[in-house]
Short mmCIF file of C-alpha atoms in Angstrom, two decimals:
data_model
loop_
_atom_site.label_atom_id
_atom_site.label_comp_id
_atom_site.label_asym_id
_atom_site.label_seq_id
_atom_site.Cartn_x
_atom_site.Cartn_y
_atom_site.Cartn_z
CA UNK A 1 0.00 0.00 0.00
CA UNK A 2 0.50 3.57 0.05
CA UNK A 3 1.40 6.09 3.23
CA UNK A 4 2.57 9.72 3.12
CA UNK A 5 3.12 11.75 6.12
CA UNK A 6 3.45 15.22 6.76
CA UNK A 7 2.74 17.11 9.96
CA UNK A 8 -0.57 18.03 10.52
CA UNK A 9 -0.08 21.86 11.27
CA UNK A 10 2.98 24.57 11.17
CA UNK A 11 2.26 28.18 12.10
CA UNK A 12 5.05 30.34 11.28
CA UNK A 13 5.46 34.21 11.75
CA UNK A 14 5.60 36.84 8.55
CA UNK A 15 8.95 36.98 6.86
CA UNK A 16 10.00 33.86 8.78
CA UNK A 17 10.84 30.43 6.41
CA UNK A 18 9.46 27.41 7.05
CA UNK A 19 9.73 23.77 5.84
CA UNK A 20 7.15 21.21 5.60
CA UNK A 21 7.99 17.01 6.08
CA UNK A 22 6.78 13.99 4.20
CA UNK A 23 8.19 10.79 4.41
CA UNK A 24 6.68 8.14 2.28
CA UNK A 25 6.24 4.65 1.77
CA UNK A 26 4.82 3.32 -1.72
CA UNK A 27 5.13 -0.01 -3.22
CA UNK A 28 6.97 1.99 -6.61
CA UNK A 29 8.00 5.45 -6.83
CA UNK A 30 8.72 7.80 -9.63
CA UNK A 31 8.14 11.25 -8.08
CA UNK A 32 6.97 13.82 -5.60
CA UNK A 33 4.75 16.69 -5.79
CA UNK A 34 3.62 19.39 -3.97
CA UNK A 35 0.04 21.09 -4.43
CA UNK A 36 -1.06 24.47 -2.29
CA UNK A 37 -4.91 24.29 -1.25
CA UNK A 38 -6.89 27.18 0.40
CA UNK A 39 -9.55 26.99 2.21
CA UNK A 40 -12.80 25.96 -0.33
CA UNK A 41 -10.17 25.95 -3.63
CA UNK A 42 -8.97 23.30 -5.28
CA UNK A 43 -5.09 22.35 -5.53
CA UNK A 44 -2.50 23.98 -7.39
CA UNK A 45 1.04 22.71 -8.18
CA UNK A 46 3.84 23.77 -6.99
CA UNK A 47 6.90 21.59 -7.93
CA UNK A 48 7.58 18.36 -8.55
CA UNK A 49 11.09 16.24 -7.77
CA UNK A 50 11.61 12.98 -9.81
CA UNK A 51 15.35 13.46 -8.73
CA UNK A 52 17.25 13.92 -5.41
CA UNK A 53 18.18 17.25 -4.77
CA UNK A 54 16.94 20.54 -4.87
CA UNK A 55 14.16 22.38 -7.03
CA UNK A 56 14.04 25.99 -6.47
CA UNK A 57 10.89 28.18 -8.08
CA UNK A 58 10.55 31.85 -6.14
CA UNK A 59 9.90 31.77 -2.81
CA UNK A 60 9.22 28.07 -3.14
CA UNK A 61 11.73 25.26 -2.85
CA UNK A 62 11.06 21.22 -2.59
CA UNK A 63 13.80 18.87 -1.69
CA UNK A 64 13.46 14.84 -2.56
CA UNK A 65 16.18 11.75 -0.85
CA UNK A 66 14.69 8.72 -2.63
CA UNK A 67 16.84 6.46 -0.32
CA UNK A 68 15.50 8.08 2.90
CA UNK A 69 11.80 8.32 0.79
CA UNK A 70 11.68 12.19 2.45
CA UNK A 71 10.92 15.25 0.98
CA UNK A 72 10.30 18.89 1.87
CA UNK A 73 8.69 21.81 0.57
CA UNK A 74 10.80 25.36 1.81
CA UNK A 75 8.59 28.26 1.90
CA UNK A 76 10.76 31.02 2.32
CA UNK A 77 9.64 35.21 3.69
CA UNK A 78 6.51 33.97 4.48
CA UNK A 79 3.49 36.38 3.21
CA UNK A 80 0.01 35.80 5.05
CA UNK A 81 -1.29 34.81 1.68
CA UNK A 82 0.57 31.49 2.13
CA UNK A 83 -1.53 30.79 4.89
CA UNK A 84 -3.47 27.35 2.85
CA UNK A 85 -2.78 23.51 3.49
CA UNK A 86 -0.09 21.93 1.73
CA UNK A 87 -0.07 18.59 0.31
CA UNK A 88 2.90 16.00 -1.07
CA UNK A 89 1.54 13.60 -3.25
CA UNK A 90 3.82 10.80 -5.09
CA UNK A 91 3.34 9.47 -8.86
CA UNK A 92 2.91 5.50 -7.80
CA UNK A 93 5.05 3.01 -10.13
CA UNK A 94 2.56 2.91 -12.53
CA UNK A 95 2.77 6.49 -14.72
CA UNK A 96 -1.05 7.55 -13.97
CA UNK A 97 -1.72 7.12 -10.66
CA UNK A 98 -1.19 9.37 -7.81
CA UNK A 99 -1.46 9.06 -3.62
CA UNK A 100 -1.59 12.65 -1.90
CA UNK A 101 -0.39 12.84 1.85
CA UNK A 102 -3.22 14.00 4.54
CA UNK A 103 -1.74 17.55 4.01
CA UNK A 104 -0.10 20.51 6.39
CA UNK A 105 -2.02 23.44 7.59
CA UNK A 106 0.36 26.71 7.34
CA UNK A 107 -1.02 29.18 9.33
CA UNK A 108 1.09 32.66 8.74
CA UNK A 109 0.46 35.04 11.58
CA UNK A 110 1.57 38.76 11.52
CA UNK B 1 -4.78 31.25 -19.43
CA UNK B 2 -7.00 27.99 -20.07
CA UNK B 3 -8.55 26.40 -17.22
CA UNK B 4 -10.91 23.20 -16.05
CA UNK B 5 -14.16 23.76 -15.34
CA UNK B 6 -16.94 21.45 -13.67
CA UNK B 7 -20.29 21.96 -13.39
CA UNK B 8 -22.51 22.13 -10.82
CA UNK B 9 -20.56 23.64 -8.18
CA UNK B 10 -22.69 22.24 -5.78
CA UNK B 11 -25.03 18.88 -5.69
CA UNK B 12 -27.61 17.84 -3.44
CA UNK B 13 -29.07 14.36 -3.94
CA UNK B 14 -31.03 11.83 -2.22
CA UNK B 15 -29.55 8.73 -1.23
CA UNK B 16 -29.47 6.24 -4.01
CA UNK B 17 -30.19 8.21 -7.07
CA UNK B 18 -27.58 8.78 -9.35
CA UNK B 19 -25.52 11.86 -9.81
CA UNK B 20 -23.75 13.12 -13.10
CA UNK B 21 -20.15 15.27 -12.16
CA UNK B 22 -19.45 17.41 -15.44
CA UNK B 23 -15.75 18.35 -16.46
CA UNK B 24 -14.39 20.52 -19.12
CA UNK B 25 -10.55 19.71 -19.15
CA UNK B 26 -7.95 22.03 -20.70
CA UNK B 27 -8.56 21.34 -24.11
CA UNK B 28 -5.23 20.28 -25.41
CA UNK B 29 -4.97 18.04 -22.40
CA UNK B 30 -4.55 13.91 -22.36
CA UNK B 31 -4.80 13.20 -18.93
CA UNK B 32 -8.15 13.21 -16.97
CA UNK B 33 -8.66 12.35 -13.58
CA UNK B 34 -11.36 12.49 -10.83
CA UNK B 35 -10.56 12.98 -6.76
CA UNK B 36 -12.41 13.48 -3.96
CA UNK B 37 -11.79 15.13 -0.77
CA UNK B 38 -14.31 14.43 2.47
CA UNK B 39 -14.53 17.76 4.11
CA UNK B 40 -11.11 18.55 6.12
CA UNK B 41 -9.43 15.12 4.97
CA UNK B 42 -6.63 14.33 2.33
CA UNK B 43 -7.37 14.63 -1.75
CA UNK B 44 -8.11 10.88 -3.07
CA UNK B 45 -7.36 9.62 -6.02
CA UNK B 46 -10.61 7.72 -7.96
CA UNK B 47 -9.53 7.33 -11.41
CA UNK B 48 -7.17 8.15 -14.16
CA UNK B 49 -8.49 8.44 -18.04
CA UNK B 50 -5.87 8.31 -21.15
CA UNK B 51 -6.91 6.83 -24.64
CA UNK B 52 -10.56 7.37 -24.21
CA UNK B 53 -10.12 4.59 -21.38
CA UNK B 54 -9.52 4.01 -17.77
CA UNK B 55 -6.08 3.37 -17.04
CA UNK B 56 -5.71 3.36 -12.92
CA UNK B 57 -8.48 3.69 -10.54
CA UNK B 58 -8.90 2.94 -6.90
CA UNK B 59 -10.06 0.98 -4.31
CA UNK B 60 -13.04 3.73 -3.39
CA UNK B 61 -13.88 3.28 -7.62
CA UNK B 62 -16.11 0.00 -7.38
CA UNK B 63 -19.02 -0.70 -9.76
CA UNK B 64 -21.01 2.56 -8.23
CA UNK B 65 -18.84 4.67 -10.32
CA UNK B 66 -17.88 5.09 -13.73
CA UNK B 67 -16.56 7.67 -16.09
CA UNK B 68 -17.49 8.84 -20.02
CA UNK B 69 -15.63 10.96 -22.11
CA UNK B 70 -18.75 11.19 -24.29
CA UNK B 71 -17.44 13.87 -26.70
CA UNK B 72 -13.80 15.73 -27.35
CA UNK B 73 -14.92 18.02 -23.98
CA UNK B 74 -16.31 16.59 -21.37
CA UNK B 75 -15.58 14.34 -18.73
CA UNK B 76 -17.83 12.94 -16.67
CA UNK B 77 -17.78 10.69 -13.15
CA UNK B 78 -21.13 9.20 -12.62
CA UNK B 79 -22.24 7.63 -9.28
CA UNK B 80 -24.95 4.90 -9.87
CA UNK B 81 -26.60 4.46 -6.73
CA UNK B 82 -25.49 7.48 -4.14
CA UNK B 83 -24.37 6.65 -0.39
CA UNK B 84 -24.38 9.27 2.31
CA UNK B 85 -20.86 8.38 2.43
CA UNK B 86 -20.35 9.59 -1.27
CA UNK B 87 -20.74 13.22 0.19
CA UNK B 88 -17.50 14.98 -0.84
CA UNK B 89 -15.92 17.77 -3.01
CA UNK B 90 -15.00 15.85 -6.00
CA UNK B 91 -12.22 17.41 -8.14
CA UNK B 92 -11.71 16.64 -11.77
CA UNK B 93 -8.00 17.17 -13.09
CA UNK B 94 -6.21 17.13 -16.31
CA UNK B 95 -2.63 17.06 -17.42
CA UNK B 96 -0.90 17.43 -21.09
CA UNK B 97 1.09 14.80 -22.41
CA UNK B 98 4.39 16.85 -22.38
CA UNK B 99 4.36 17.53 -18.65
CA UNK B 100 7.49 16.64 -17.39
CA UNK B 101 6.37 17.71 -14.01
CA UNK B 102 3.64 15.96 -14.13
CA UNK B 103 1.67 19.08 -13.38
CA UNK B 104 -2.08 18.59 -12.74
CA UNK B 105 -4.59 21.66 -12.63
CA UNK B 106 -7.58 21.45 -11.07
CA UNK B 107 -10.91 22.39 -11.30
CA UNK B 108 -12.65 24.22 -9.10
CA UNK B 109 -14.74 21.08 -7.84
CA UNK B 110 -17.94 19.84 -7.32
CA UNK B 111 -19.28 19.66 -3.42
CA UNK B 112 -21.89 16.48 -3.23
CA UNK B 113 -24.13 16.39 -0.98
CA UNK B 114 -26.33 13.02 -0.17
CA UNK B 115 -29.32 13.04 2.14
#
């Protein structure tokens, strides 16, 4: 089967930078994403990592270790717009399929 | 900037009747998928379309649901036979082919709710 975990919630401060876990365990693997919800909107990408290492897009930054099946998303001077739950999700060995984790509530306070 | 659209926004329905979710994907899209998400829980994968055919789908997709691509638009997720379970927001997603990300964009989603 298929199990992602991230923390449930972060709260950070305004202009601070914060990183958000998930460790994962899938039966194949072929790539992590991230997706930014609000509250009553539906997901939208932010990055995905098929390698290890580190993607870098703006303030946004997402970190994969296939051999320690961990990733992070690095949200760096935090705005109060980022306040939204974030979710990993991994592409499952087969091309089409993907598993999202239970996702982490950023709350950005002033 | 193109973007998926589904129709209604918002479903009620009486438990067991069926329910029709509507879909407009990004029109040079090849990817389609349907999720759900029970209020304040994780996004769930249902099922993956490619080739005018099904080509993953999940546990939660049993013989209650199916999908139709009926013309070169729409997408739809029907749901036989409606549970009070069933109530979600269901999302319908689409991807290009060339998406080396693997970038999905979502619609803004359906909410369904079964009485």
């Amino acid at each position: 089967g298929q199990s992602l975990e991230q923390p449930s919630e972060v709260t950070a401060v305004e202009g601070a930078i914060v990183q958000i876990n998930c460790t994962y365990q899938t039966s194949g693997f072929y790539g992590l994403s991230w997706y930014q919800q609000h509250d009553g909107g539906a997901p939208t990408f932010l990055s995905y990592n098929a390698l290890d290492g580190l993607e870098e897009t703006g303030r946004f930054s997402s970190f994969l270790s296939r051999s320690d099946s961990y990733g992070y998303l690095l949200l760096q001077e935090l705005q109060m717009k980022d306040s939204a739950s974030y979710f990993c999700a991994v592409r499952d060995g087969n091309f089409n399929k993907f598993y999202f984790g239970s996702g982490t509530k950023l709350n950005v306070k002033p | 900037e193109p973007e998926v659209t589904q129709t209604p926004s918002h479903q009620v329905t009486q438990m067991g009747q069926e329910v029709i979710l509507r879909c407009v994907p990004i029109s040079n899209h090849l990817y389609f998928y349907w999720y759900r998400q029970i209020l304040g829980q994780k996004v769930e994968f249902l099922v993956s379309f490619y080739n005018n055919e099904i080509s993953e789908k999940s546990e939660i997709f049993d013989d209650q649901f199916s999908v139709e691509r009926p013309d070169g638009s729409n997408f739809t997720l029907k749901i036989r036979s409606t549970k009070l379970e069933d109530s979600a927001m269901y999302f319908c997603a689409s991807r290009p082919r060339t998406s080396g990300s693997y970038e999905q964009y979502f619609g803004p989603g359906t909410r369904l709710t079964v009485t």
